[in-house]
């Protein structure tokens, strides 16, 4: 599912209040970081991460690589921070994000 510009705007607004929970370090993406991202996306659907200044990856590269590894979508990249989104597959999830149409 490709996000529309309205959906991206909605997700960016929701991400403003989020704490940064992922930190991509010098070594880039490891198995533990990918597992942590998967777990966070399953629990929250929308997460914020940061690529540390000593990383060999840019924020865009780190976000895109992590999105590919977790089957999520990059919502936004600003400076060293990024936001990822992946809808939860849990049908009974009470706090599931409802995206606007179109």
mmCIF file of N, CA, C and O in Angstrom:
data_model
loop_
_atom_site.group_PDB
_atom_site.id
_atom_site.type_symbol
_atom_site.label_atom_id
_atom_site.label_comp_id
_atom_site.label_asym_id
_atom_site.label_seq_id
_atom_site.Cartn_x
_atom_site.Cartn_y
_atom_site.Cartn_z
ATOM 1 N N UNK A 1 0.836 -1.176 0.000
ATOM 2 C CA UNK A 1 0.000 0.000 0.000
ATOM 3 C C UNK A 1 0.883 1.242 0.000
ATOM 4 O O UNK A 1 1.690 1.420 0.894
ATOM 5 N N UNK A 2 0.728 2.056 -1.000
ATOM 6 C CA UNK A 2 1.472 3.316 -1.080
ATOM 7 C C UNK A 2 0.664 4.401 -0.379
ATOM 8 O O UNK A 2 -0.537 4.529 -0.590
ATOM 9 N N UNK A 3 1.322 5.183 0.460
ATOM 10 C CA UNK A 3 0.649 6.256 1.186
ATOM 11 C C UNK A 3 0.392 7.455 0.278
ATOM 12 O O UNK A 3 1.253 7.824 -0.519
ATOM 13 N N UNK A 4 -0.771 8.060 0.428
ATOM 14 C CA UNK A 4 -1.081 9.289 -0.299
ATOM 15 C C UNK A 4 -0.459 10.472 0.444
ATOM 16 O O UNK A 4 -0.022 10.343 1.594
ATOM 17 N N UNK A 5 -0.462 11.635 -0.170
ATOM 18 C CA UNK A 5 0.095 12.821 0.485
ATOM 19 C C UNK A 5 -0.716 13.196 1.723
ATOM 20 O O UNK A 5 -0.159 13.628 2.733
ATOM 21 N N UNK A 6 -2.041 12.997 1.684
ATOM 22 C CA UNK A 6 -2.878 13.277 2.858
ATOM 23 C C UNK A 6 -2.553 12.318 3.999
ATOM 24 O O UNK A 6 -2.512 12.713 5.159
ATOM 25 N N UNK A 7 -2.347 11.056 3.665
ATOM 26 C CA UNK A 7 -2.018 10.068 4.694
ATOM 27 C C UNK A 7 -0.644 10.360 5.296
ATOM 28 O O UNK A 7 -0.460 10.257 6.501
ATOM 29 N N UNK A 8 0.317 10.739 4.460
ATOM 30 C CA UNK A 8 1.641 11.109 4.971
ATOM 31 C C UNK A 8 1.543 12.304 5.916
ATOM 32 O O UNK A 8 2.182 12.324 6.963
ATOM 33 N N UNK A 9 0.746 13.284 5.552
ATOM 34 C CA UNK A 9 0.564 14.465 6.403
ATOM 35 C C UNK A 9 -0.059 14.071 7.740
ATOM 36 O O UNK A 9 0.353 14.558 8.798
ATOM 37 N N UNK A 10 -1.045 13.174 7.699
ATOM 38 C CA UNK A 10 -1.681 12.699 8.925
ATOM 39 C C UNK A 10 -0.664 11.974 9.812
ATOM 40 O O UNK A 10 -0.600 12.213 11.016
ATOM 41 N N UNK A 11 0.140 11.114 9.217
ATOM 42 C CA UNK A 11 1.137 10.364 9.977
ATOM 43 C C UNK A 11 2.234 11.279 10.520
ATOM 44 O O UNK A 11 2.699 11.093 11.646
ATOM 45 N N UNK A 12 2.643 12.284 9.740
ATOM 46 C CA UNK A 12 3.645 13.241 10.229
ATOM 47 C C UNK A 12 3.111 13.982 11.452
ATOM 48 O O UNK A 12 3.832 14.198 12.426
ATOM 49 N N UNK A 13 1.852 14.368 11.416
ATOM 50 C CA UNK A 13 1.239 15.059 12.559
ATOM 51 C C UNK A 13 1.219 14.157 13.789
ATOM 52 O O UNK A 13 1.524 14.602 14.899
ATOM 53 N N UNK A 14 0.867 12.898 13.599
ATOM 54 C CA UNK A 14 0.852 11.949 14.715
ATOM 55 C C UNK A 14 2.253 11.702 15.264
ATOM 56 O O UNK A 14 2.449 11.470 16.455
ATOM 57 N N UNK A 15 3.262 11.756 14.396
ATOM 58 C CA UNK A 15 4.641 11.467 14.804
ATOM 59 C C UNK A 15 5.261 12.591 15.615
ATOM 60 O O UNK A 15 6.246 12.370 16.321
ATOM 61 N N UNK A 16 4.692 13.801 15.550
ATOM 62 C CA UNK A 16 5.266 14.929 16.284
ATOM 63 C C UNK A 16 5.426 14.644 17.769
ATOM 64 O O UNK A 16 6.392 15.066 18.376
ATOM 65 N N UNK A 17 4.478 13.938 18.342
ATOM 66 C CA UNK A 17 4.525 13.662 19.773
ATOM 67 C C UNK A 17 5.292 12.407 20.164
ATOM 68 O O UNK A 17 5.366 12.079 21.344
ATOM 69 N N UNK A 18 5.857 11.719 19.200
ATOM 70 C CA UNK A 18 6.552 10.467 19.498
ATOM 71 C C UNK A 18 7.978 10.703 19.993
ATOM 72 O O UNK A 18 8.652 11.637 19.551
ATOM 73 N N UNK A 19 8.425 9.838 20.882
ATOM 74 C CA UNK A 19 9.825 9.825 21.293
ATOM 75 C C UNK A 19 10.622 9.001 20.296
ATOM 76 O O UNK A 19 10.092 8.057 19.696
ATOM 77 N N UNK A 20 11.880 9.324 20.140
ATOM 78 C CA UNK A 20 12.768 8.553 19.280
ATOM 79 C C UNK A 20 13.121 7.263 20.000
ATOM 80 O O UNK A 20 13.642 7.294 21.112
ATOM 81 N N UNK A 21 12.809 6.119 19.375
ATOM 82 C CA UNK A 21 13.058 4.843 20.049
ATOM 83 C C UNK A 21 14.121 3.994 19.368
ATOM 84 O O UNK A 21 14.603 3.035 19.946
ATOM 85 N N UNK A 22 14.490 4.327 18.142
ATOM 86 C CA UNK A 22 15.517 3.578 17.421
ATOM 87 C C UNK A 22 16.705 4.481 17.144
ATOM 88 O O UNK A 22 16.531 5.635 16.761
ATOM 89 N N UNK A 23 17.903 3.925 17.324
ATOM 90 C CA UNK A 23 19.121 4.674 17.051
ATOM 91 C C UNK A 23 20.025 3.825 16.169
ATOM 92 O O UNK A 23 20.467 2.751 16.578
ATOM 93 N N UNK A 24 20.260 4.294 14.959
ATOM 94 C CA UNK A 24 21.132 3.596 14.026
ATOM 95 C C UNK A 24 22.546 4.125 14.248
ATOM 96 O O UNK A 24 22.811 5.306 14.042
ATOM 97 N N UNK A 25 23.441 3.244 14.680
ATOM 98 C CA UNK A 25 24.807 3.648 15.007
ATOM 99 C C UNK A 25 25.785 3.468 13.868
ATOM 100 O O UNK A 25 25.407 3.270 12.711
ATOM 101 N N UNK A 26 27.048 3.521 14.212
ATOM 102 C CA UNK A 26 28.130 3.465 13.240
ATOM 103 C C UNK A 26 28.079 2.216 12.371
ATOM 104 O O UNK A 26 28.350 2.266 11.184
ATOM 105 N N UNK A 27 27.707 1.113 12.938
ATOM 106 C CA UNK A 27 27.697 -0.158 12.209
ATOM 107 C C UNK A 27 26.465 -0.335 11.326
ATOM 108 O O UNK A 27 26.358 -1.325 10.613
ATOM 109 N N UNK A 28 25.533 0.588 11.391
ATOM 110 C CA UNK A 28 24.347 0.483 10.548
ATOM 111 C C UNK A 28 23.286 -0.414 11.141
ATOM 112 O O UNK A 28 23.080 -0.428 12.346
ATOM 113 N N UNK A 29 22.632 -1.186 10.300
ATOM 114 C CA UNK A 29 21.520 -2.027 10.728
ATOM 115 C C UNK A 29 21.995 -3.432 11.066
ATOM 116 O O UNK A 29 22.521 -4.127 10.220
ATOM 117 N N UNK A 30 21.767 -3.821 12.297
ATOM 118 C CA UNK A 30 22.071 -5.181 12.714
ATOM 119 C C UNK A 30 20.782 -5.937 12.968
ATOM 120 O O UNK A 30 19.686 -5.370 12.957
ATOM 121 N N UNK A 31 20.927 -7.230 13.207
ATOM 122 C CA UNK A 31 19.750 -8.072 13.458
ATOM 123 C C UNK A 31 18.938 -7.593 14.657
ATOM 124 O O UNK A 31 17.707 -7.612 14.627
ATOM 125 N N UNK A 32 19.628 -7.164 15.726
ATOM 126 C CA UNK A 32 18.916 -6.708 16.918
ATOM 127 C C UNK A 32 18.110 -5.441 16.649
ATOM 128 O O UNK A 32 16.990 -5.301 17.131
ATOM 129 N N UNK A 33 18.678 -4.523 15.885
ATOM 130 C CA UNK A 33 17.963 -3.285 15.562
ATOM 131 C C UNK A 33 16.738 -3.577 14.700
ATOM 132 O O UNK A 33 15.663 -3.005 14.916
ATOM 133 N N UNK A 34 16.871 -4.475 13.743
ATOM 134 C CA UNK A 34 15.733 -4.839 12.884
ATOM 135 C C UNK A 34 14.641 -5.521 13.706
ATOM 136 O O UNK A 34 13.462 -5.221 13.535
ATOM 137 N N UNK A 35 15.024 -6.392 14.631
ATOM 138 C CA UNK A 35 14.038 -7.043 15.499
ATOM 139 C C UNK A 35 13.337 -6.014 16.382
ATOM 140 O O UNK A 35 12.119 -6.034 16.528
ATOM 141 N N UNK A 36 14.113 -5.100 16.932
ATOM 142 C CA UNK A 36 13.542 -4.041 17.768
ATOM 143 C C UNK A 36 12.549 -3.186 16.959
ATOM 144 O O UNK A 36 11.469 -2.851 17.436
ATOM 145 N N UNK A 37 12.906 -2.856 15.731
ATOM 146 C CA UNK A 37 12.022 -2.069 14.865
ATOM 147 C C UNK A 37 10.745 -2.844 14.540
ATOM 148 O O UNK A 37 9.642 -2.283 14.591
ATOM 149 N N UNK A 38 10.873 -4.127 14.213
ATOM 150 C CA UNK A 38 9.693 -4.961 13.931
ATOM 151 C C UNK A 38 8.757 -5.024 15.129
ATOM 152 O O UNK A 38 7.546 -4.893 14.987
ATOM 153 N N UNK A 39 9.325 -5.248 16.308
ATOM 154 C CA UNK A 39 8.516 -5.317 17.526
ATOM 155 C C UNK A 39 7.805 -3.991 17.788
ATOM 156 O O UNK A 39 6.625 -3.961 18.134
ATOM 157 N N UNK A 40 8.523 -2.891 17.610
ATOM 158 C CA UNK A 40 7.936 -1.571 17.846
ATOM 159 C C UNK A 40 6.836 -1.269 16.838
ATOM 160 O O UNK A 40 5.782 -0.719 17.194
ATOM 161 N N UNK A 41 7.054 -1.611 15.577
ATOM 162 C CA UNK A 41 6.036 -1.373 14.554
ATOM 163 C C UNK A 41 4.788 -2.215 14.793
ATOM 164 O O UNK A 41 3.668 -1.754 14.545
ATOM 165 N N UNK A 42 4.960 -3.422 15.280
ATOM 166 C CA UNK A 42 3.802 -4.268 15.564
ATOM 167 C C UNK A 42 2.993 -3.697 16.727
ATOM 168 O O UNK A 42 1.768 -3.713 16.714
ATOM 169 N N UNK A 43 3.684 -3.142 17.703
ATOM 170 C CA UNK A 43 3.010 -2.591 18.881
ATOM 171 C C UNK A 43 2.420 -1.206 18.617
ATOM 172 O O UNK A 43 1.349 -0.875 19.124
ATOM 173 N N UNK A 44 3.114 -0.389 17.805
ATOM 174 C CA UNK A 44 2.727 1.021 17.676
ATOM 175 C C UNK A 44 2.316 1.459 16.278
ATOM 176 O O UNK A 44 1.715 2.498 16.128
ATOM 177 N N UNK A 45 2.735 0.768 15.252
ATOM 178 C CA UNK A 45 2.489 1.090 13.844
ATOM 179 C C UNK A 45 3.308 2.276 13.332
ATOM 180 O O UNK A 45 3.677 2.317 12.177
ATOM 181 N N UNK A 46 3.587 3.251 14.164
ATOM 182 C CA UNK A 46 4.303 4.463 13.767
ATOM 183 C C UNK A 46 5.449 4.685 14.746
ATOM 184 O O UNK A 46 5.213 4.774 15.952
ATOM 185 N N UNK A 47 6.674 4.731 14.230
ATOM 186 C CA UNK A 47 7.830 4.889 15.116
ATOM 187 C C UNK A 47 8.787 5.946 14.570
ATOM 188 O O UNK A 47 8.824 6.217 13.382
ATOM 189 N N UNK A 48 9.558 6.508 15.488
ATOM 190 C CA UNK A 48 10.538 7.522 15.128
ATOM 191 C C UNK A 48 11.928 6.983 15.462
ATOM 192 O O UNK A 48 12.133 6.371 16.502
ATOM 193 N N UNK A 49 12.853 7.203 14.531
ATOM 194 C CA UNK A 49 14.225 6.764 14.722
ATOM 195 C C UNK A 49 15.199 7.885 14.407
ATOM 196 O O UNK A 49 14.823 8.946 13.917
ATOM 197 N N UNK A 50 16.463 7.589 14.688
ATOM 198 C CA UNK A 50 17.510 8.575 14.460
ATOM 199 C C UNK A 50 18.766 7.860 14.005
ATOM 200 O O UNK A 50 19.115 6.802 14.523
ATOM 201 N N UNK A 51 19.444 8.443 13.037
ATOM 202 C CA UNK A 51 20.745 7.941 12.613
ATOM 203 C C UNK A 51 21.785 8.790 13.325
ATOM 204 O O UNK A 51 21.797 10.022 13.185
ATOM 205 N N UNK A 52 22.629 8.146 14.118
ATOM 206 C CA UNK A 52 23.630 8.873 14.886
ATOM 207 C C UNK A 52 24.672 9.489 13.965
ATOM 208 O O UNK A 52 24.933 8.986 12.866
ATOM 209 N N UNK A 53 25.279 10.562 14.405
ATOM 210 C CA UNK A 53 26.213 11.322 13.568
ATOM 211 C C UNK A 53 27.439 10.526 13.134
ATOM 212 O O UNK A 53 28.014 10.803 12.101
ATOM 213 N N UNK A 54 27.829 9.523 13.925
ATOM 214 C CA UNK A 54 29.010 8.732 13.556
ATOM 215 C C UNK A 54 28.674 7.538 12.664
ATOM 216 O O UNK A 54 29.528 6.728 12.351
ATOM 217 N N UNK A 55 27.422 7.453 12.216
ATOM 218 C CA UNK A 55 27.001 6.346 11.362
ATOM 219 C C UNK A 55 27.550 6.519 9.950
ATOM 220 O O UNK A 55 27.760 7.635 9.481
ATOM 221 N N UNK A 56 27.763 5.409 9.283
ATOM 222 C CA UNK A 56 28.216 5.444 7.902
ATOM 223 C C UNK A 56 27.056 5.681 6.934
ATOM 224 O O UNK A 56 27.259 5.902 5.753
ATOM 225 N N UNK A 57 25.828 5.638 7.449
ATOM 226 C CA UNK A 57 24.630 5.835 6.639
ATOM 227 C C UNK A 57 24.072 7.243 6.838
ATOM 228 O O UNK A 57 24.145 7.793 7.930
ATOM 229 N N UNK A 58 23.474 7.801 5.804
ATOM 230 C CA UNK A 58 22.712 9.036 5.969
ATOM 231 C C UNK A 58 21.362 8.655 6.580
ATOM 232 O O UNK A 58 20.985 7.476 6.600
ATOM 233 N N UNK A 59 20.624 9.642 7.042
ATOM 234 C CA UNK A 59 19.301 9.370 7.604
ATOM 235 C C UNK A 59 18.391 8.743 6.551
ATOM 236 O O UNK A 59 17.653 7.806 6.833
ATOM 237 N N UNK A 60 18.440 9.247 5.326
ATOM 238 C CA UNK A 60 17.617 8.710 4.248
ATOM 239 C C UNK A 60 17.991 7.252 3.973
ATOM 240 O O UNK A 60 17.128 6.388 3.844
ATOM 241 N N UNK A 61 19.294 6.957 3.877
ATOM 242 C CA UNK A 61 19.742 5.585 3.616
ATOM 243 C C UNK A 61 19.340 4.652 4.751
ATOM 244 O O UNK A 61 18.865 3.538 4.515
ATOM 245 N N UNK A 62 19.526 5.105 5.988
ATOM 246 C CA UNK A 62 19.160 4.286 7.140
ATOM 247 C C UNK A 62 17.670 4.010 7.193
ATOM 248 O O UNK A 62 17.239 2.881 7.441
ATOM 249 N N UNK A 63 16.865 5.051 6.942
ATOM 250 C CA UNK A 63 15.413 4.895 6.962
ATOM 251 C C UNK A 63 14.942 3.950 5.866
ATOM 252 O O UNK A 63 14.114 3.070 6.101
ATOM 253 N N UNK A 64 15.476 4.114 4.667
ATOM 254 C CA UNK A 64 15.053 3.260 3.550
ATOM 255 C C UNK A 64 15.488 1.812 3.754
ATOM 256 O O UNK A 64 14.731 0.888 3.451
ATOM 257 N N UNK A 65 16.687 1.604 4.278
ATOM 258 C CA UNK A 65 17.150 0.241 4.537
ATOM 259 C C UNK A 65 16.317 -0.421 5.629
ATOM 260 O O UNK A 65 15.937 -1.595 5.519
ATOM 261 N N UNK A 66 16.011 0.327 6.675
ATOM 262 C CA UNK A 66 15.206 -0.225 7.759
ATOM 263 C C UNK A 66 13.774 -0.478 7.295
ATOM 264 O O UNK A 66 13.169 -1.489 7.651
ATOM 265 N N UNK A 67 13.233 0.400 6.465
ATOM 266 C CA UNK A 67 11.892 0.193 5.920
ATOM 267 C C UNK A 67 11.849 -1.071 5.069
ATOM 268 O O UNK A 67 10.896 -1.859 5.153
ATOM 269 N N UNK A 68 12.863 -1.284 4.263
ATOM 270 C CA UNK A 68 12.913 -2.493 3.436
ATOM 271 C C UNK A 68 13.018 -3.743 4.296
ATOM 272 O O UNK A 68 12.360 -4.751 4.028
ATOM 273 N N UNK A 69 13.814 -3.678 5.359
ATOM 274 C CA UNK A 69 14.013 -4.842 6.227
ATOM 275 C C UNK A 69 12.776 -5.160 7.063
ATOM 276 O O UNK A 69 12.569 -6.314 7.447
ATOM 277 N N UNK A 70 11.943 -4.163 7.342
ATOM 278 C CA UNK A 70 10.767 -4.369 8.191
ATOM 279 C C UNK A 70 9.454 -4.323 7.414
ATOM 280 O O UNK A 70 8.386 -4.378 8.017
ATOM 281 N N UNK A 71 9.536 -4.171 6.092
ATOM 282 C CA UNK A 71 8.358 -4.049 5.240
ATOM 283 C C UNK A 71 7.445 -2.913 5.706
ATOM 284 O O UNK A 71 6.226 -3.060 5.791
ATOM 285 N N UNK A 72 8.076 -1.792 6.030
ATOM 286 C CA UNK A 72 7.333 -0.603 6.437
ATOM 287 C C UNK A 72 7.568 0.493 5.403
ATOM 288 O O UNK A 72 8.235 0.255 4.397
ATOM 289 N N UNK A 73 7.007 1.662 5.642
ATOM 290 C CA UNK A 73 7.167 2.777 4.718
ATOM 291 C C UNK A 73 7.789 3.971 5.423
ATOM 292 O O UNK A 73 7.473 4.241 6.588
ATOM 293 N N UNK A 74 8.655 4.655 4.724
ATOM 294 C CA UNK A 74 9.239 5.884 5.243
ATOM 295 C C UNK A 74 8.193 6.981 5.098
ATOM 296 O O UNK A 74 7.716 7.242 4.006
ATOM 297 N N UNK A 75 7.847 7.593 6.213
ATOM 298 C CA UNK A 75 6.871 8.675 6.211
ATOM 299 C C UNK A 75 7.577 10.008 6.029
ATOM 300 O O UNK A 75 7.135 10.871 5.286
ATOM 301 N N UNK A 76 8.732 10.149 6.718
ATOM 302 C CA UNK A 76 9.413 11.430 6.725
ATOM 303 C C UNK A 76 10.865 11.245 7.144
ATOM 304 O O UNK A 76 11.171 10.385 7.959
ATOM 305 N N UNK A 77 11.729 12.062 6.575
ATOM 306 C CA UNK A 77 13.122 12.147 6.998
ATOM 307 C C UNK A 77 13.450 13.625 7.143
ATOM 308 O O UNK A 77 13.284 14.392 6.190
ATOM 309 N N UNK A 78 13.878 14.017 8.332
ATOM 310 C CA UNK A 78 14.287 15.403 8.578
ATOM 311 C C UNK A 78 15.590 15.355 9.361
ATOM 312 O O UNK A 78 15.631 14.817 10.471
ATOM 313 N N UNK A 79 16.639 15.917 8.779
ATOM 314 C CA UNK A 79 17.935 15.913 9.449
ATOM 315 C C UNK A 79 18.398 14.490 9.685
ATOM 316 O O UNK A 79 18.517 13.708 8.753
ATOM 317 N N UNK A 80 18.614 14.153 10.946
ATOM 318 C CA UNK A 80 19.065 12.805 11.298
ATOM 319 C C UNK A 80 17.917 11.913 11.752
ATOM 320 O O UNK A 80 18.125 10.758 12.089
ATOM 321 N N UNK A 81 16.709 12.439 11.759
ATOM 322 C CA UNK A 81 15.549 11.682 12.258
ATOM 323 C C UNK A 81 14.655 11.206 11.122
ATOM 324 O O UNK A 81 14.595 11.826 10.066
ATOM 325 N N UNK A 82 13.969 10.095 11.389
ATOM 326 C CA UNK A 82 13.052 9.536 10.395
ATOM 327 C C UNK A 82 11.852 8.924 11.092
ATOM 328 O O UNK A 82 11.890 8.622 12.287
ATOM 329 N N UNK A 83 10.766 8.770 10.326
ATOM 330 C CA UNK A 83 9.535 8.170 10.828
ATOM 331 C C UNK A 83 9.153 7.027 9.890
ATOM 332 O O UNK A 83 9.155 7.201 8.671
ATOM 333 N N UNK A 84 8.820 5.875 10.481
ATOM 334 C CA UNK A 84 8.382 4.704 9.722
ATOM 335 C C UNK A 84 6.965 4.328 10.122
ATOM 336 O O UNK A 84 6.570 4.505 11.277
ATOM 337 N N UNK A 85 6.218 3.774 9.165
ATOM 338 C CA UNK A 85 4.848 3.326 9.407
ATOM 339 C C UNK A 85 4.632 1.956 8.791
ATOM 340 O O UNK A 85 5.052 1.680 7.673
ATOM 341 N N UNK A 86 3.975 1.093 9.556
ATOM 342 C CA UNK A 86 3.517 -0.196 9.041
ATOM 343 C C UNK A 86 2.221 -0.544 9.770
ATOM 344 O O UNK A 86 2.212 -0.646 10.996
ATOM 345 N N UNK A 87 1.126 -0.698 9.032
ATOM 346 C CA UNK A 87 -0.133 -1.031 9.701
ATOM 347 C C UNK A 87 -0.038 -2.390 10.386
ATOM 348 O O UNK A 87 0.577 -3.313 9.864
ATOM 349 N N UNK A 88 -0.636 -2.469 11.547
ATOM 350 C CA UNK A 88 -0.640 -3.713 12.303
ATOM 351 C C UNK A 88 -1.574 -4.719 11.647
ATOM 352 O O UNK A 88 -2.605 -4.353 11.081
ATOM 353 N N UNK A 89 -1.215 -5.973 11.732
ATOM 354 C CA UNK A 89 -2.062 -7.034 11.184
ATOM 355 C C UNK A 89 -2.999 -7.604 12.244
ATOM 356 O O UNK A 89 -3.792 -8.483 11.943
ATOM 357 N N UNK A 90 -2.903 -7.081 13.460
ATOM 358 C CA UNK A 90 -3.767 -7.558 14.527
ATOM 359 C C UNK A 90 -5.148 -6.943 14.369
ATOM 360 O O UNK A 90 -5.300 -5.733 14.360
ATOM 361 N N UNK A 91 -6.158 -7.788 14.241
ATOM 362 C CA UNK A 91 -7.519 -7.293 14.021
ATOM 363 C C UNK A 91 -8.124 -6.688 15.281
ATOM 364 O O UNK A 91 -8.968 -5.815 15.200
ATOM 365 N N UNK A 92 -7.696 -7.136 16.452
ATOM 366 C CA UNK A 92 -8.299 -6.668 17.705
ATOM 367 C C UNK A 92 -7.522 -5.506 18.334
ATOM 368 O O UNK A 92 -7.803 -5.113 19.450
ATOM 369 N N UNK A 93 -6.592 -4.929 17.608
ATOM 370 C CA UNK A 93 -5.786 -3.835 18.145
ATOM 371 C C UNK A 93 -6.672 -2.603 18.334
ATOM 372 O O UNK A 93 -7.233 -2.080 17.392
ATOM 373 N N UNK A 94 -6.773 -2.137 19.586
ATOM 374 C CA UNK A 94 -7.694 -1.043 19.913
ATOM 375 C C UNK A 94 -7.191 0.315 19.453
ATOM 376 O O UNK A 94 -7.968 1.177 19.085
ATOM 377 N N UNK A 95 -5.887 0.540 19.492
ATOM 378 C CA UNK A 95 -5.343 1.852 19.148
ATOM 379 C C UNK A 95 -4.749 1.889 17.743
ATOM 380 O O UNK A 95 -3.822 2.611 17.458
ATOM 381 N N UNK A 96 -5.342 1.137 16.849
ATOM 382 C CA UNK A 96 -4.897 1.079 15.458
ATOM 383 C C UNK A 96 -5.094 2.445 14.787
ATOM 384 O O UNK A 96 -6.113 3.099 14.970
ATOM 385 N N UNK A 97 -4.125 2.880 14.011
ATOM 386 C CA UNK A 97 -4.197 4.158 13.312
ATOM 387 C C UNK A 97 -5.183 4.040 12.154
ATOM 388 O O UNK A 97 -5.056 3.149 11.315
ATOM 389 N N UNK A 98 -6.138 4.926 12.107
ATOM 390 C CA UNK A 98 -7.104 4.976 11.015
ATOM 391 C C UNK A 98 -6.687 6.085 10.059
ATOM 392 O O UNK A 98 -6.770 7.261 10.385
ATOM 393 N N UNK A 99 -6.218 5.711 8.882
ATOM 394 C CA UNK A 99 -5.761 6.687 7.900
ATOM 395 C C UNK A 99 -6.928 7.278 7.126
ATOM 396 O O UNK A 99 -7.916 6.586 6.846
ATOM 397 N N UNK A 100 -6.789 8.560 6.783
ATOM 398 C CA UNK A 100 -7.798 9.212 5.953
ATOM 399 C C UNK A 100 -7.769 8.580 4.564
ATOM 400 O O UNK A 100 -6.738 8.095 4.116
ATOM 401 N N UNK A 101 -8.872 8.604 3.888
ATOM 402 C CA UNK A 101 -8.953 8.085 2.511
ATOM 403 C C UNK A 101 -8.371 9.103 1.557
ATOM 404 O O UNK A 101 -8.600 10.290 1.694
ATOM 405 N N UNK A 102 -7.623 8.596 0.550
ATOM 406 C CA UNK A 102 -7.112 9.450 -0.517
ATOM 407 C C UNK A 102 -6.305 10.522 -0.014
ATOM 408 O O UNK A 102 -5.607 11.266 -0.122
#
